[in-house]
PDB file of C-alpha atoms in Angstrom:
ATOM      1  CA  ASP A   4       0.005   0.017  -0.022  1.00  0.00           C
ATOM      2  CA  GLN A   5       1.389   3.423  -1.088  1.00  0.00           C
ATOM      3  CA  GLN A   6       1.639   5.743   1.770  1.00  0.00           C
ATOM      4  CA  VAL A   7       3.119   8.342  -0.391  1.00  0.00           C
ATOM      5  CA  LYS A   8       1.546   9.009  -3.876  1.00  0.00           C
ATOM      6  CA  GLN A   9       2.591  11.060  -6.852  1.00  0.00           C
ATOM      7  CA  ASN A  10      -0.305  10.847  -9.132  1.00  0.00           C
ATOM      8  CA  SER A  11       1.217  12.695 -12.081  1.00  0.00           C
ATOM      9  CA  PRO A  12       3.858  10.451 -13.793  1.00  0.00           C
ATOM     10  CA  SER A  13       4.996  13.286 -16.042  1.00  0.00           C
ATOM     11  CA  LEU A  14       4.934  17.082 -16.511  1.00  0.00           C
ATOM     12  CA  SER A  15       6.122  19.318 -19.289  1.00  0.00           C
ATOM     13  CA  VAL A  16       6.831  22.939 -18.615  1.00  0.00           C
ATOM     14  CA  GLN A  17       8.232  25.752 -20.840  1.00  0.00           C
ATOM     15  CA  GLU A  18      11.577  27.196 -19.668  1.00  0.00           C
ATOM     16  CA  GLY A  19      11.128  30.260 -17.367  1.00  0.00           C
ATOM     17  CA  ARG A  20       7.611  29.207 -16.209  1.00  0.00           C
ATOM     18  CA  ILE A  21       6.756  27.611 -12.897  1.00  0.00           C
ATOM     19  CA  SER A  22       6.771  23.806 -12.389  1.00  0.00           C
ATOM     20  CA  ILE A  23       4.520  22.446  -9.619  1.00  0.00           C
ATOM     21  CA  LEU A  24       5.038  18.850  -8.540  1.00  0.00           C
ATOM     22  CA  ASN A  25       2.491  17.396  -6.228  1.00  0.00           C
ATOM     23  CA  CYS A  26       2.534  14.687  -3.604  1.00  0.00           C
ATOM     24  CA  ASP A  27      -0.210  13.205  -1.432  1.00  0.00           C
ATOM     25  CA  TYR A  28       0.395  10.994   1.795  1.00  0.00           C
ATOM     26  CA  THR A  29      -1.876   9.074   3.924  1.00  0.00           C
ATOM     27  CA  ASN A  30       0.071   8.775   7.202  1.00  0.00           C
ATOM     28  CA  SER A  31      -0.571  11.657   9.609  1.00  0.00           C
ATOM     29  CA  MET A  32       2.323  10.557  11.717  1.00  0.00           C
ATOM     30  CA  PHE A  33       4.925  11.648   9.052  1.00  0.00           C
ATOM     31  CA  ASP A  34       7.064  14.300  10.366  1.00  0.00           C
ATOM     32  CA  TYR A  35       9.467  15.033   7.602  1.00  0.00           C
ATOM     33  CA  PHE A  36       8.997  15.424   3.906  1.00  0.00           C
ATOM     34  CA  LEU A  37      11.781  15.337   1.411  1.00  0.00           C
ATOM     35  CA  TRP A  38      12.150  15.930  -2.353  1.00  0.00           C
ATOM     36  CA  TYR A  39      14.741  14.099  -4.379  1.00  0.00           C
ATOM     37  CA  LYS A  40      15.822  14.641  -7.856  1.00  0.00           C
ATOM     38  CA  LYS A  41      17.022  11.800 -10.115  1.00  0.00           C
ATOM     39  CA  TYR A  42      18.864  12.042 -13.614  1.00  0.00           C
ATOM     40  CA  PRO A  43      19.133   8.893 -15.709  1.00  0.00           C
ATOM     41  CA  ALA A  44      21.813   6.523 -14.616  1.00  0.00           C
ATOM     42  CA  GLU A  45      22.296   8.172 -11.347  1.00  0.00           C
ATOM     43  CA  GLY A  46      20.985   7.748  -7.827  1.00  0.00           C
ATOM     44  CA  PRO A  47      18.443  10.197  -6.439  1.00  0.00           C
ATOM     45  CA  THR A  48      19.896  13.193  -4.818  1.00  0.00           C
ATOM     46  CA  PHE A  49      18.376  15.211  -1.992  1.00  0.00           C
ATOM     47  CA  LEU A  50      16.827  18.487  -3.069  1.00  0.00           C
ATOM     48  CA  ILE A  51      14.822  20.060  -0.210  1.00  0.00           C
ATOM     49  CA  SER A  52      12.939  19.013   2.857  1.00  0.00           C
ATOM     50  CA  ILE A  53      10.301  20.287   5.199  1.00  0.00           C
ATOM     51  CA  SER A  54       9.363  19.567   8.756  1.00  0.00           C
ATOM     52  CA  SER A  55       5.658  19.227   9.774  1.00  0.00           C
ATOM     53  CA  ILE A  56       5.812  22.145  11.902  1.00  0.00           C
ATOM     54  CA  LYS A  57       6.383  24.438   8.933  1.00  0.00           C
ATOM     55  CA  ASP A  58       4.174  24.986   6.058  1.00  0.00           C
ATOM     56  CA  LYS A  59       6.741  26.480   3.510  1.00  0.00           C
ATOM     57  CA  ASN A  60      10.585  26.172   2.966  1.00  0.00           C
ATOM     58  CA  GLU A  61      12.402  27.897   0.343  1.00  0.00           C
ATOM     59  CA  ASP A  62      15.793  27.271  -1.206  1.00  0.00           C
ATOM     60  CA  GLY A  63      16.663  29.437  -4.181  1.00  0.00           C
ATOM     61  CA  ARG A  64      14.366  28.433  -7.088  1.00  0.00           C
ATOM     62  CA  PHE A  65      12.851  25.649  -5.091  1.00  0.00           C
ATOM     63  CA  THR A  66       9.914  25.991  -2.625  1.00  0.00           C
ATOM     64  CA  VAL A  67       8.209  23.265  -0.779  1.00  0.00           C
ATOM     65  CA  PHE A  68       4.693  23.781   0.506  1.00  0.00           C
ATOM     66  CA  LEU A  69       3.040  21.489   3.089  1.00  0.00           C
ATOM     67  CA  ASN A  70      -0.707  21.333   3.722  1.00  0.00           C
ATOM     68  CA  LYS A  71      -1.111  18.933   6.754  1.00  0.00           C
ATOM     69  CA  SER A  72      -4.862  19.101   6.801  1.00  0.00           C
ATOM     70  CA  ALA A  73      -5.000  18.019   3.193  1.00  0.00           C
ATOM     71  CA  LYS A  74      -2.048  15.734   3.615  1.00  0.00           C
ATOM     72  CA  HIS A  75      -0.595  17.195   0.567  1.00  0.00           C
ATOM     73  CA  LEU A  76       2.854  18.875  -0.395  1.00  0.00           C
ATOM     74  CA  SER A  77       4.076  20.433  -3.509  1.00  0.00           C
ATOM     75  CA  LEU A  78       7.430  21.411  -4.952  1.00  0.00           C
ATOM     76  CA  HIS A  79       7.465  24.700  -6.809  1.00  0.00           C
ATOM     77  CA  ILE A  80      10.506  25.420  -9.170  1.00  0.00           C
ATOM     78  CA  VAL A  81      10.598  28.958 -10.421  1.00  0.00           C
ATOM     79  CA  PRO A  82      11.856  29.730 -13.023  1.00  0.00           C
ATOM     80  CA  SER A  83      12.176  26.306 -14.553  1.00  0.00           C
ATOM     81  CA  GLN A  84      15.390  25.564 -16.422  1.00  0.00           C
ATOM     82  CA  PRO A  85      16.122  22.706 -18.900  1.00  0.00           C
ATOM     83  CA  GLY A  86      18.544  21.353 -16.338  1.00  0.00           C
ATOM     84  CA  ASP A  87      15.744  20.823 -14.011  1.00  0.00           C
ATOM     85  CA  SER A  88      14.463  18.016 -16.294  1.00  0.00           C
ATOM     86  CA  ALA A  89      14.671  14.929 -14.151  1.00  0.00           C
ATOM     87  CA  VAL A  90      12.614  12.527 -12.254  1.00  0.00           C
ATOM     88  CA  TYR A  91      11.376  13.895  -8.841  1.00  0.00           C
ATOM     89  CA  PHE A  92      10.566  11.689  -5.819  1.00  0.00           C
ATOM     90  CA  CYS A  93       8.734  12.913  -2.866  1.00  0.00           C
ATOM     91  CA  ALA A  94       9.369  10.992   0.407  1.00  0.00           C
ATOM     92  CA  ALA A  95       8.132  11.039   4.005  1.00  0.00           C
ATOM     93  CA  SER A  96       9.503   9.796   7.194  1.00  0.00           C
ATOM     94  CA  GLY A  97       8.493   9.614  10.907  1.00  0.00           C
ATOM     95  CA  LEU A  98      10.176  11.006  13.949  1.00  0.00           C
ATOM     96  CA  THR A  99      11.017   7.780  15.550  1.00  0.00           C
ATOM     97  CA  GLY A 100      13.124   6.283  12.780  1.00  0.00           C
ATOM     98  CA  ASN A 101      14.805   6.942   9.534  1.00  0.00           C
ATOM     99  CA  GLN A 102      12.788   4.948   7.231  1.00  0.00           C
ATOM    100  CA  PHE A 103      11.677   6.741   4.233  1.00  0.00           C
ATOM    101  CA  TYR A 104       8.568   6.026   2.113  1.00  0.00           C
ATOM    102  CA  PHE A 105       8.986   7.212  -1.449  1.00  0.00           C
ATOM    103  CA  GLY A 106       6.471   8.001  -4.038  1.00  0.00           C
ATOM    104  CA  THR A 107       6.643   6.729  -7.683  1.00  0.00           C
ATOM    105  CA  GLY A 108       8.152   9.730  -8.972  1.00  0.00           C
ATOM    106  CA  THR A 109       7.128  12.536 -11.591  1.00  0.00           C
ATOM    107  CA  SER A 110       9.365  13.012 -14.637  1.00  0.00           C
ATOM    108  CA  LEU A 111       9.647  16.672 -15.311  1.00  0.00           C
ATOM    109  CA  THR A 112      10.632  17.987 -18.833  1.00  0.00           C
ATOM    110  CA  VAL A 113      11.498  21.706 -19.185  1.00  0.00           C
ATOM    111  CA  ILE A 114      11.231  22.683 -22.764  1.00  0.00           C
ATOM    112  CA  PRO A 115      13.693  25.239 -24.004  1.00  0.00           C
TER     113      PRO A 115
ATOM    114  CA  ASP B  13      34.427  11.456  -0.142  1.00  0.00           C
ATOM    115  CA  ALA B  14      33.486   9.240  -3.035  1.00  0.00           C
ATOM    116  CA  GLY B  15      30.006   8.993  -2.009  1.00  0.00           C
ATOM    117  CA  VAL B  16      28.112   5.776  -1.725  1.00  0.00           C
ATOM    118  CA  ILE B  17      29.729   3.099  -4.120  1.00  0.00           C
ATOM    119  CA  GLN B  18      27.706   0.242  -5.771  1.00  0.00           C
ATOM    120  CA  SER B  19      28.852  -2.617  -7.735  1.00  0.00           C
ATOM    121  CA  PRO B  20      28.261  -3.826 -10.281  1.00  0.00           C
ATOM    122  CA  ARG B  21      26.586  -1.127 -12.183  1.00  0.00           C
ATOM    123  CA  HIS B  22      24.986  -3.487 -14.547  1.00  0.00           C
ATOM    124  CA  GLU B  23      24.420  -7.123 -14.123  1.00  0.00           C
ATOM    125  CA  VAL B  24      22.798  -9.504 -16.771  1.00  0.00           C
ATOM    126  CA  THR B  25      22.099 -13.098 -15.515  1.00  0.00           C
ATOM    127  CA  GLU B  26      19.970 -15.956 -16.319  1.00  0.00           C
ATOM    128  CA  MET B  27      17.134 -17.061 -14.242  1.00  0.00           C
ATOM    129  CA  GLY B  28      18.046 -19.424 -11.426  1.00  0.00           C
ATOM    130  CA  GLN B  29      21.586 -17.905 -10.974  1.00  0.00           C
ATOM    131  CA  GLU B  30      22.672 -16.347  -7.740  1.00  0.00           C
ATOM    132  CA  VAL B  31      23.293 -12.482  -7.951  1.00  0.00           C
ATOM    133  CA  THR B  32      25.160 -10.605  -5.374  1.00  0.00           C
ATOM    134  CA  LEU B  33      25.011  -6.747  -5.299  1.00  0.00           C
ATOM    135  CA  ARG B  34      27.517  -4.737  -3.230  1.00  0.00           C
ATOM    136  CA  CYS B  35      27.394  -1.344  -1.482  1.00  0.00           C
ATOM    137  CA  LYS B  36      30.017   0.723   0.321  1.00  0.00           C
ATOM    138  CA  LEU B  37      28.538   3.369   2.698  1.00  0.00           C
ATOM    139  CA  ILE B  38      29.950   6.877   3.050  1.00  0.00           C
ATOM    140  CA  SER B  39      32.406   6.925   5.914  1.00  0.00           C
ATOM    141  CA  GLY B  40      30.889   7.684   9.116  1.00  0.00           C
ATOM    142  CA  HIS B  41      27.373   6.955   8.175  1.00  0.00           C
ATOM    143  CA  ASN B  42      25.481   4.339  10.459  1.00  0.00           C
ATOM    144  CA  SER B  43      22.296   3.587   8.484  1.00  0.00           C
ATOM    145  CA  LEU B  44      22.079   1.629   5.255  1.00  0.00           C
ATOM    146  CA  PHE B  45      19.072   1.181   3.070  1.00  0.00           C
ATOM    147  CA  TRP B  46      18.415  -1.186   0.010  1.00  0.00           C
ATOM    148  CA  TYR B  47      15.709   0.013  -2.497  1.00  0.00           C
ATOM    149  CA  ARG B  48      14.350  -1.422  -5.596  1.00  0.00           C
ATOM    150  CA  GLN B  49      13.082   0.971  -8.239  1.00  0.00           C
ATOM    151  CA  THR B  50      10.382  -0.371 -10.641  1.00  0.00           C
ATOM    152  CA  MET B  51       7.839   1.805 -12.841  1.00  0.00           C
ATOM    153  CA  MET B  52       4.984   0.531 -11.012  1.00  0.00           C
ATOM    154  CA  ARG B  53       6.024   1.015  -7.401  1.00  0.00           C
ATOM    155  CA  GLY B  54       8.679   3.624  -7.622  1.00  0.00           C
ATOM    156  CA  LEU B  55      11.374   3.264  -4.959  1.00  0.00           C
ATOM    157  CA  GLU B  56      10.500   0.355  -2.516  1.00  0.00           C
ATOM    158  CA  LEU B  57      12.428  -0.054   0.571  1.00  0.00           C
ATOM    159  CA  LEU B  58      13.535  -3.599   0.891  1.00  0.00           C
ATOM    160  CA  ILE B  59      15.660  -3.626   4.141  1.00  0.00           C
ATOM    161  CA  TYR B  60      17.558  -1.066   6.233  1.00  0.00           C
ATOM    162  CA  PHE B  61      20.345  -1.458   8.799  1.00  0.00           C
ATOM    163  CA  ASN B  62      21.120   0.778  11.796  1.00  0.00           C
ATOM    164  CA  ASN B  63      24.655   0.342  13.256  1.00  0.00           C
ATOM    165  CA  ASN B  64      25.067  -2.899  11.224  1.00  0.00           C
ATOM    166  CA  VAL B  65      21.889  -4.278  12.741  1.00  0.00           C
ATOM    167  CA  PRO B  66      18.917  -5.137  10.402  1.00  0.00           C
ATOM    168  CA  ILE B  67      15.915  -2.894  11.642  1.00  0.00           C
ATOM    169  CA  ASP B  68      13.176  -3.662   9.142  1.00  0.00           C
ATOM    170  CA  ASP B  69      13.255  -6.329   6.419  1.00  0.00           C
ATOM    171  CA  SER B  70       9.487  -6.261   5.738  1.00  0.00           C
ATOM    172  CA  GLY B  71      10.116  -5.150   2.207  1.00  0.00           C
ATOM    173  CA  MET B  72      12.206  -8.123   1.327  1.00  0.00           C
ATOM    174  CA  PRO B  73       9.905  -9.694  -1.453  1.00  0.00           C
ATOM    175  CA  GLU B  74      10.787 -13.379  -0.603  1.00  0.00           C
ATOM    176  CA  ASP B  75      13.215 -15.615   1.019  1.00  0.00           C
ATOM    177  CA  ARG B  76      15.161 -15.576  -2.114  1.00  0.00           C
ATOM    178  CA  PHE B  77      16.327 -12.203  -1.023  1.00  0.00           C
ATOM    179  CA  SER B  78      18.940 -11.835   1.698  1.00  0.00           C
ATOM    180  CA  ALA B  79      20.949  -8.798   2.914  1.00  0.00           C
ATOM    181  CA  LYS B  80      24.023  -8.643   5.175  1.00  0.00           C
ATOM    182  CA  MET B  81      26.145  -5.913   6.708  1.00  0.00           C
ATOM    183  CA  PRO B  82      29.417  -7.710   7.687  1.00  0.00           C
ATOM    184  CA  ASN B  83      30.997  -4.411   8.840  1.00  0.00           C
ATOM    185  CA  ALA B  84      30.244  -0.779   9.255  1.00  0.00           C
ATOM    186  CA  SER B  85      31.109   0.205   5.792  1.00  0.00           C
ATOM    187  CA  PHE B  86      29.819  -2.539   3.524  1.00  0.00           C
ATOM    188  CA  SER B  87      26.621  -4.413   2.660  1.00  0.00           C
ATOM    189  CA  THR B  88      25.599  -7.003   0.240  1.00  0.00           C
ATOM    190  CA  LEU B  89      22.055  -7.899  -1.371  1.00  0.00           C
ATOM    191  CA  LYS B  90      21.890 -11.364  -2.509  1.00  0.00           C
ATOM    192  CA  ILE B  91      19.141 -12.908  -4.694  1.00  0.00           C
ATOM    193  CA  GLN B  92      19.253 -16.801  -4.955  1.00  0.00           C
ATOM    194  CA  PRO B  93      17.787 -18.166  -7.207  1.00  0.00           C
ATOM    195  CA  SER B  94      17.195 -15.047  -9.415  1.00  0.00           C
ATOM    196  CA  GLU B  95      13.839 -14.725 -11.425  1.00  0.00           C
ATOM    197  CA  PRO B  96      12.959 -12.389 -14.409  1.00  0.00           C
ATOM    198  CA  ARG B  97      10.633 -10.463 -12.145  1.00  0.00           C
ATOM    199  CA  ASP B  98      13.527  -9.428 -10.073  1.00  0.00           C
ATOM    200  CA  SER B  99      14.747  -7.333 -12.917  1.00  0.00           C
ATOM    201  CA  ALA B 100      14.956  -3.573 -11.712  1.00  0.00           C
ATOM    202  CA  VAL B 101      17.392  -1.045 -10.593  1.00  0.00           C
ATOM    203  CA  TYR B 102      18.605  -1.605  -7.190  1.00  0.00           C
ATOM    204  CA  PHE B 103      19.814   1.350  -5.028  1.00  0.00           C
ATOM    205  CA  CYS B 104      21.553   1.496  -1.814  1.00  0.00           C
ATOM    206  CA  ALA B 105      21.595   4.654   0.414  1.00  0.00           C
ATOM    207  CA  SER B 106      23.261   5.653   3.495  1.00  0.00           C
ATOM    208  CA  SER B 107      22.573   8.282   6.187  1.00  0.00           C
ATOM    209  CA  LEU B 108      24.289   9.907   9.087  1.00  0.00           C
ATOM    210  CA  ALA B 109      21.652   9.910  11.920  1.00  0.00           C
ATOM    211  CA  SER B 110      18.270   8.563  12.693  1.00  0.00           C
ATOM    212  CA  GLY B 111      15.349  11.038  12.351  1.00  0.00           C
ATOM    213  CA  GLY B 112      13.776  12.321   9.209  1.00  0.00           C
ATOM    214  CA  ASN B 113      15.347  15.532   8.625  1.00  0.00           C
ATOM    215  CA  PHE B 114      18.630  13.976   7.397  1.00  0.00           C
ATOM    216  CA  GLY B 115      18.512  13.049   3.800  1.00  0.00           C
ATOM    217  CA  GLN B 116      19.845   9.852   2.465  1.00  0.00           C
ATOM    218  CA  PHE B 117      22.585   9.733   0.018  1.00  0.00           C
ATOM    219  CA  PHE B 118      22.222   7.318  -2.874  1.00  0.00           C
ATOM    220  CA  GLY B 119      24.586   5.134  -4.869  1.00  0.00           C
ATOM    221  CA  PRO B 120      24.360   5.161  -8.588  1.00  0.00           C
ATOM    222  CA  GLY B 121      22.376   1.952  -8.537  1.00  0.00           C
ATOM    223  CA  THR B 122      22.731  -1.572 -10.180  1.00  0.00           C
ATOM    224  CA  ARG B 123      20.588  -2.303 -13.166  1.00  0.00           C
ATOM    225  CA  LEU B 124      19.682  -6.020 -12.810  1.00  0.00           C
ATOM    226  CA  THR B 125      18.381  -7.894 -15.869  1.00  0.00           C
ATOM    227  CA  VAL B 126      17.420 -11.491 -15.296  1.00  0.00           C
ATOM    228  CA  LEU B 127      16.877 -13.253 -18.477  1.00  0.00           C
TER     229      LEU B 127
END
């Protein structure tokens, strides 16, 4: 049973526009949420995270928003660049351990 | 630091053969995770170790899968006998501390093809 879901397998965005990637989760006990970026033939790399006590975390062009009541988080990339083209995984973990639950990923294509 | 190292990068084998995947953690990290990536299920956690001790192996699909951590820096994932449905990319990842705010560092993965 998928505790973390990414319902959009792919997304295409024009360069310079905003990319919004979405993620839903089912377990209200999750305390941390993370986004990973994955290029072909490489392992996922950590991008940005947010604690459940916050509703927004920003790092340069990347902002993660958390809506706990809706059990929903999103990653905004502004402005999008061709180098952002990759698969993005969201992940969630609980406070007591370091086990992570990953979504199935969203493949982002930024069109020059 | 070279990061998490996995070997081999690619493995092609025939059904019924034994497969061993290897992983070297980042120095100083104390948690080790094995994942399998498939299109349908994304990144599935197979097993994770904390301080060389297996903590949760509920994701290991069958008894054909086994994982060991003989020392603090090295782990193996073995599939015996392998089957075509085991074909996937297998990642290991390591992290420094328990608690969810520390990201995991992934290796480049091993692409396994079982014919």
